[in-house]
Tab-separated table of C-alpha atoms in Angstrom:
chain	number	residue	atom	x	y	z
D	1341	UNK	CA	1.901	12.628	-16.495
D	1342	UNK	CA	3.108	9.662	-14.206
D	1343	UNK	CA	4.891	10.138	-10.783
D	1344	UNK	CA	6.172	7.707	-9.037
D	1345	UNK	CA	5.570	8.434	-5.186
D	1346	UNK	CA	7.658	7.808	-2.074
D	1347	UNK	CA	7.007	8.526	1.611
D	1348	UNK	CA	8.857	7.074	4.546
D	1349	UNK	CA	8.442	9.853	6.812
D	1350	UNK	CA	6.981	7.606	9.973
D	1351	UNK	CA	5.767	4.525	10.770
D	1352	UNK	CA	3.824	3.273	7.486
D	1353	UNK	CA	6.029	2.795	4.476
D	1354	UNK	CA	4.177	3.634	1.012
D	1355	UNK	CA	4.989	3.747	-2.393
D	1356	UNK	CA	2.345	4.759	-5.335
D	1357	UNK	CA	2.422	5.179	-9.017
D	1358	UNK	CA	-0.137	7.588	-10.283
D	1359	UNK	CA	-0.914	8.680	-13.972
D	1360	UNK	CA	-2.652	12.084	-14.434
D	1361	UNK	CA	-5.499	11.493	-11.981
D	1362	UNK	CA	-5.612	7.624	-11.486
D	1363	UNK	CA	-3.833	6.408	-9.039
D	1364	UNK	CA	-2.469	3.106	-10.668
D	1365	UNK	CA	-1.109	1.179	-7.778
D	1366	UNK	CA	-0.109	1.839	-4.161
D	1367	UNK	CA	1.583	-0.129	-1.960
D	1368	UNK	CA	1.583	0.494	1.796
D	1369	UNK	CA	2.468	-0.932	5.016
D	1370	UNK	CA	2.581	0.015	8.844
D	1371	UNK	CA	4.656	-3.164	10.212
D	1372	UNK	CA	7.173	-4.002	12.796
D	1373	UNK	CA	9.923	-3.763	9.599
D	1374	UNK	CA	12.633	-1.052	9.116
D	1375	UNK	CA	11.888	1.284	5.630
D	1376	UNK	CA	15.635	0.044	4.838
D	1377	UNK	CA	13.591	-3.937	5.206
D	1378	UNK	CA	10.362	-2.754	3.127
D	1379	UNK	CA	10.998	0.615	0.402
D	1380	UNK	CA	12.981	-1.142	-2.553
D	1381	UNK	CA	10.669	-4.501	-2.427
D	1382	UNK	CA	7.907	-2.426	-2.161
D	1383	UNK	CA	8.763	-0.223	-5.572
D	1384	UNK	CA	10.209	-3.421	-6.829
D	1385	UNK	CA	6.566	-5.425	-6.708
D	1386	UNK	CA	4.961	-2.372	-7.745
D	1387	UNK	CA	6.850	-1.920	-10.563
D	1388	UNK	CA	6.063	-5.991	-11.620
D	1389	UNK	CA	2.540	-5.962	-10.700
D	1390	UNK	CA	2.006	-2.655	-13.449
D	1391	UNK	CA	4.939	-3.665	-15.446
D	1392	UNK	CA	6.271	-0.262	-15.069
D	1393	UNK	CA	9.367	0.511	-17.050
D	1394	UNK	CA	10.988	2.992	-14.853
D	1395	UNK	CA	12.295	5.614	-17.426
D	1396	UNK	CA	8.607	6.133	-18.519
D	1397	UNK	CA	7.809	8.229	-15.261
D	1398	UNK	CA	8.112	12.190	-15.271
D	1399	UNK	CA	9.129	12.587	-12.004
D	1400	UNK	CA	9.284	11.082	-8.658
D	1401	UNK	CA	7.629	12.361	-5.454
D	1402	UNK	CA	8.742	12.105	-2.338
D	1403	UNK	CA	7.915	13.160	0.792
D	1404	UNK	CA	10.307	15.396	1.762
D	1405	UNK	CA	10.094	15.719	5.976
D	1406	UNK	CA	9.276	16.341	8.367
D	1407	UNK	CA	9.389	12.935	9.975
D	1408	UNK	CA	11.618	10.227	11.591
D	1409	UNK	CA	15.063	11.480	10.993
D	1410	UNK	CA	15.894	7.639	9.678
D	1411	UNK	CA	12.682	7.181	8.054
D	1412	UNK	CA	13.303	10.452	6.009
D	1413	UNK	CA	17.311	9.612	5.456
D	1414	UNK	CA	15.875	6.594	3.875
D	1415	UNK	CA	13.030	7.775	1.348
D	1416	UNK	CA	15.348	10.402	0.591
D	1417	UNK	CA	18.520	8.328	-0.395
D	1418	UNK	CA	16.110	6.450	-2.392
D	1419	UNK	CA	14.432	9.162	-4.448
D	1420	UNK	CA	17.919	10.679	-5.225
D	1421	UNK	CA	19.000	7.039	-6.329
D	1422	UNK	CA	16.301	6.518	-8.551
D	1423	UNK	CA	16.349	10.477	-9.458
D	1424	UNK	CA	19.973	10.128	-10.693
D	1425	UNK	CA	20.209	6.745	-12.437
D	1426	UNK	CA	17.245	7.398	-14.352
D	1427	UNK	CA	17.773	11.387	-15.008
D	1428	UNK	CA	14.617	12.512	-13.262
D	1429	UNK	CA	13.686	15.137	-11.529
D	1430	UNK	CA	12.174	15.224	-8.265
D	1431	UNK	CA	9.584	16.874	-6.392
D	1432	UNK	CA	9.734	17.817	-2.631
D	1433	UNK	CA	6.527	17.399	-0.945
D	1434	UNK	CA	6.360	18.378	2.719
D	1435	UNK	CA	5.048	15.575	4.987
D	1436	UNK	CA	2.406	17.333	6.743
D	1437	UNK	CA	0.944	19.023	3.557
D	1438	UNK	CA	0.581	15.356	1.912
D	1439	UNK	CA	-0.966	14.145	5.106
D	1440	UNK	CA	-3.654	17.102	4.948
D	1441	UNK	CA	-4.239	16.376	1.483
D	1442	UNK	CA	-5.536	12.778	1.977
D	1443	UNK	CA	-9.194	14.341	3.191
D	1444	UNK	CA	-9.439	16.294	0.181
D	1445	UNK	CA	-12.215	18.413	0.326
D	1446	UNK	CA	-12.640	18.713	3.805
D	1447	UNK	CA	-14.636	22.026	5.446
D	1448	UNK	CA	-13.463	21.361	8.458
D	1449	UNK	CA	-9.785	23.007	9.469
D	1450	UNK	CA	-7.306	20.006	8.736
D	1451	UNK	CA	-4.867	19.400	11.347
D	1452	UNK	CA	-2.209	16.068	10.728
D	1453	UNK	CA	0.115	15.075	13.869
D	1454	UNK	CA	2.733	13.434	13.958
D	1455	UNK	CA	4.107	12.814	17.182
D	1456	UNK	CA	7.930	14.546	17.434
D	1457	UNK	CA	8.654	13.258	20.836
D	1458	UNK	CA	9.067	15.468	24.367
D	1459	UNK	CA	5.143	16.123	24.095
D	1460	UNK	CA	5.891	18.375	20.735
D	1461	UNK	CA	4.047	17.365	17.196
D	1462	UNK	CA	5.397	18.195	13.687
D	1463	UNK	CA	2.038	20.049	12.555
D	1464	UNK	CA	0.350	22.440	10.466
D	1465	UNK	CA	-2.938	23.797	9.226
D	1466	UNK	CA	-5.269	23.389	6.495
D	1467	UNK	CA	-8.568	23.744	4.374
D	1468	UNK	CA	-10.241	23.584	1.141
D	1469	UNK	CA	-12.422	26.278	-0.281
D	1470	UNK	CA	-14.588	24.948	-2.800
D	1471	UNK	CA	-15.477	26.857	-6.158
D	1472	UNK	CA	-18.484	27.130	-7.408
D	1473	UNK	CA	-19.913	27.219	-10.920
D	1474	UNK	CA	-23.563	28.140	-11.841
D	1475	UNK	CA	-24.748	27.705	-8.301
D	1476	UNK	CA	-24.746	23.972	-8.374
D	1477	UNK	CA	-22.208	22.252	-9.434
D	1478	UNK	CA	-18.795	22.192	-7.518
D	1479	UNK	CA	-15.434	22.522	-9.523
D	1480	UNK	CA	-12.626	22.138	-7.581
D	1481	UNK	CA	-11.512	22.240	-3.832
D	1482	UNK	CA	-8.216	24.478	-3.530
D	1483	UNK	CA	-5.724	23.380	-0.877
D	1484	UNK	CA	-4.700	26.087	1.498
D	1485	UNK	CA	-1.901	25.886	4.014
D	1486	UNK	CA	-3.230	27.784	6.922
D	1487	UNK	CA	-0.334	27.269	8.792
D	1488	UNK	CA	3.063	25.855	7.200
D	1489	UNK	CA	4.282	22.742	8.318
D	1490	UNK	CA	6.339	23.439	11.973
D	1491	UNK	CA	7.375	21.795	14.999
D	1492	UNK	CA	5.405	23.239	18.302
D	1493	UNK	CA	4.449	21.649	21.850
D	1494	UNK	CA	1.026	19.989	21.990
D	1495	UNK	CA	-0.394	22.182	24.092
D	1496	UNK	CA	0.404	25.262	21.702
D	1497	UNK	CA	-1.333	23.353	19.215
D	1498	UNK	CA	-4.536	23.202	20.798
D	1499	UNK	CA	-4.017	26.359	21.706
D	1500	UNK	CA	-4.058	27.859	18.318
D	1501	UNK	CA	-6.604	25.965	17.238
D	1502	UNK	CA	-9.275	27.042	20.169
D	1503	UNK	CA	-8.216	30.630	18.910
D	1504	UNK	CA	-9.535	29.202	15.591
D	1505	UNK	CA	-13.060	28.586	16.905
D	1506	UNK	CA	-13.405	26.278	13.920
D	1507	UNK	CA	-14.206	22.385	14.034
D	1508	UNK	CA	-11.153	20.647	13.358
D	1509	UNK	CA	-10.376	17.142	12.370
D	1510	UNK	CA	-7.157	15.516	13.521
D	1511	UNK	CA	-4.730	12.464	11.739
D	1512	UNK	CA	-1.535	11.213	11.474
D	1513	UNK	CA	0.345	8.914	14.548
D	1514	UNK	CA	0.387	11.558	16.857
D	1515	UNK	CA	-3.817	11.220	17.250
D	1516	UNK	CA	-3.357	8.046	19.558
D	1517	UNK	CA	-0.394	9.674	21.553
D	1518	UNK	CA	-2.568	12.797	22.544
D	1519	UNK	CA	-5.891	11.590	21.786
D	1520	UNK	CA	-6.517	11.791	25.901
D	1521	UNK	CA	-5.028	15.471	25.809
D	1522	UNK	CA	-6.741	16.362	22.851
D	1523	UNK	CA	-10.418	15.687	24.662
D	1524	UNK	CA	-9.210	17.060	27.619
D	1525	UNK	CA	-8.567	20.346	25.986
D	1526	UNK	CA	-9.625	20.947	23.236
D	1527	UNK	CA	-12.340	23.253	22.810
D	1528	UNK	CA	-13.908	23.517	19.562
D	1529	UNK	CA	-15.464	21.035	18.038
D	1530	UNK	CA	-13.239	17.626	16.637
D	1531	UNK	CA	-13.274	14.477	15.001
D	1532	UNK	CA	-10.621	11.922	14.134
D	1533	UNK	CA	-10.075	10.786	10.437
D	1534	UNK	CA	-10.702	7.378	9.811
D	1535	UNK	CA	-8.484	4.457	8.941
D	1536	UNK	CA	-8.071	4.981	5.526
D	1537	UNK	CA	-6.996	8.015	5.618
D	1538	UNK	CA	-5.270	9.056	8.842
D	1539	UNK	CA	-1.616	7.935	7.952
D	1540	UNK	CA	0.798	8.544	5.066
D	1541	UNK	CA	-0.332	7.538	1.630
D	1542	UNK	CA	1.951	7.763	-1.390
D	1543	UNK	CA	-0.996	8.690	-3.389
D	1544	UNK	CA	-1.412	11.926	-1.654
D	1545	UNK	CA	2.208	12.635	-2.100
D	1546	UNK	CA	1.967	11.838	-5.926
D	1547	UNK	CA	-1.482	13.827	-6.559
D	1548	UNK	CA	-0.198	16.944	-4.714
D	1549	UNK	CA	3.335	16.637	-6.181
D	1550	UNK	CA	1.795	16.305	-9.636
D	1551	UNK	CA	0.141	19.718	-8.764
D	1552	UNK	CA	4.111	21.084	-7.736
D	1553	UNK	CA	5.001	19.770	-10.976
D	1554	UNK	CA	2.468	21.808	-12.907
D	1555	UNK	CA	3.954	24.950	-10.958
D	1556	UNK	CA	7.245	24.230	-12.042
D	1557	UNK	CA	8.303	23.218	-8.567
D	1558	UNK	CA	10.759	20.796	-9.001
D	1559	UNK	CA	14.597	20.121	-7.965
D	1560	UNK	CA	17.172	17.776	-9.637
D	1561	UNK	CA	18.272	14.589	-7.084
D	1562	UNK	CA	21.304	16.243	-6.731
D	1563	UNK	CA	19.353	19.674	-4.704
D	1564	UNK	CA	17.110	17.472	-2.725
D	1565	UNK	CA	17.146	17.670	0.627
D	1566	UNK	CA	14.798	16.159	4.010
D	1567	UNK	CA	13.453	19.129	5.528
D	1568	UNK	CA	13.955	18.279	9.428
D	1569	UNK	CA	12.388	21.570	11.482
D	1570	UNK	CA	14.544	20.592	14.498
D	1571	UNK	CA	17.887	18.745	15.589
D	1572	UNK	CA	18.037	15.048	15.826
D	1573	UNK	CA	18.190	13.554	19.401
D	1574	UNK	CA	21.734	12.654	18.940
D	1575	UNK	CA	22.336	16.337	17.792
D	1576	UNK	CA	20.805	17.626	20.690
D	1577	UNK	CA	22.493	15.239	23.089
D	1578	UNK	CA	26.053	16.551	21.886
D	1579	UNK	CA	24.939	20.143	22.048
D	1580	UNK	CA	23.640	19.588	25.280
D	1581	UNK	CA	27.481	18.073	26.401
D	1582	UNK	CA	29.396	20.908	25.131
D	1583	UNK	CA	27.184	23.181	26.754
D	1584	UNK	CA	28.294	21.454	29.851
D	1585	UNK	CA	31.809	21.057	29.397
């Protein structure tokens, strides 16, 4: 199986290509550049450095939101491109579930933030329960979604997760915007994911949506649609005037 990954959901832009369980290339950057600047190069130099012939993918991942409302607008538009020129279908990964999925095999709980503006975070929650096989050897870690993906104040967050009484570890862009908050309050213990792992990769998008695939969870590029949990700013700001007038 090969999937071709997309996720443009916040700051970094990435794009991966990943066949069965090698992850073949992956391109990603976190620069001052628009997604609308970076995506199409990005899947264009991928696709020379692998010489990739684009029909030979099964299906193309993308994350499907939640995110920045532009950022998402943009992966999205070009999934369903590529999805409908090349008569693939695609599969919908949900942002904070790929994030999660980047510290595979994880005990702790898994909470990604992203920051959503007026001191909320698009969140959710996570872990891996691991399988064991004759008392030694480990066989798999399964993903569970704890929480589903949802858009909640900061301070419910923590909140929920002191209920926990777990250790959690924290990524995604929201960690710097709350870090201060998050030591203030939080009460159980926490660590922060490192570097390589604490923003948007395109190879957790592909390696989870490969998993979709095998559950028959796919849509054609016509269905697909960014999941956005709440209005846009400029949505709000017009509901917000008609309320007045």
């Amino acid at each position: 199986m090969r999937v071709l990954a997309i996720d443009s959901s916040g700051l970094t832009a990435t794009v991966a290509v990943v066949e069965d369980e090698q992850t073949i290339a992956e391109y990603t950057v976190n620069y001052k550049k628009t997604h609308s600047q970076t995506l199409l190069p990005m899947i264009d130099e991928v696709k020379k450095m692998i010489d990739l012939d684009l029909s030979s993918i099964d299906a193309i991942a993308v994350s499907g939101g939640p995110g920045s409302f532009t950022g998402l607008r943009i992966g999205s538009a070009t999934a369903k491109g590529l999805g409908l020129a090349l008569g693939k279908p695609l599969i919908h990964v949900p942002t904070v579930d790929a994030l999660a999925y980047n510290v595979y095999g994880c005990g702790d709980l898994i909470c990604p933030i992203m920051d959503a503006r007026r001191k909320q975070v698009y969140t959710g929650l996570y872990s891996f329960s691991h399988e064991v096989k004759d008392g030694t050897h480990l066989t798999e870690a399964a993903f569970h979604v704890e929480e589903q993906q949802m858009a909640i104040a900061v301070e419910e967050l923590i909140g929920k997760l002191n209920a926990y009484k777990r250790p959690v570890v924290f990524l995604g862009d929201g960690v710097p915007v709350f870090t201060t908050y998050i030591e203030e309050n939080c009460k159980v213990p926490y660590s922060f994911a490192p570097a390589h792992v604490n923003k948007q990769r395109a190879a957790a998008v592909a390696a989870l949506g490969e998993e979709y695939y095998k559950a028959g969870k796919l849509e054609s590029a016509e269905e697909h649609k960014p999941e956005y949990l709440r209005l846009s700013q400029a949505e709000r700001e017009r509901m917000e005037q008609h309320g007045n007038s």
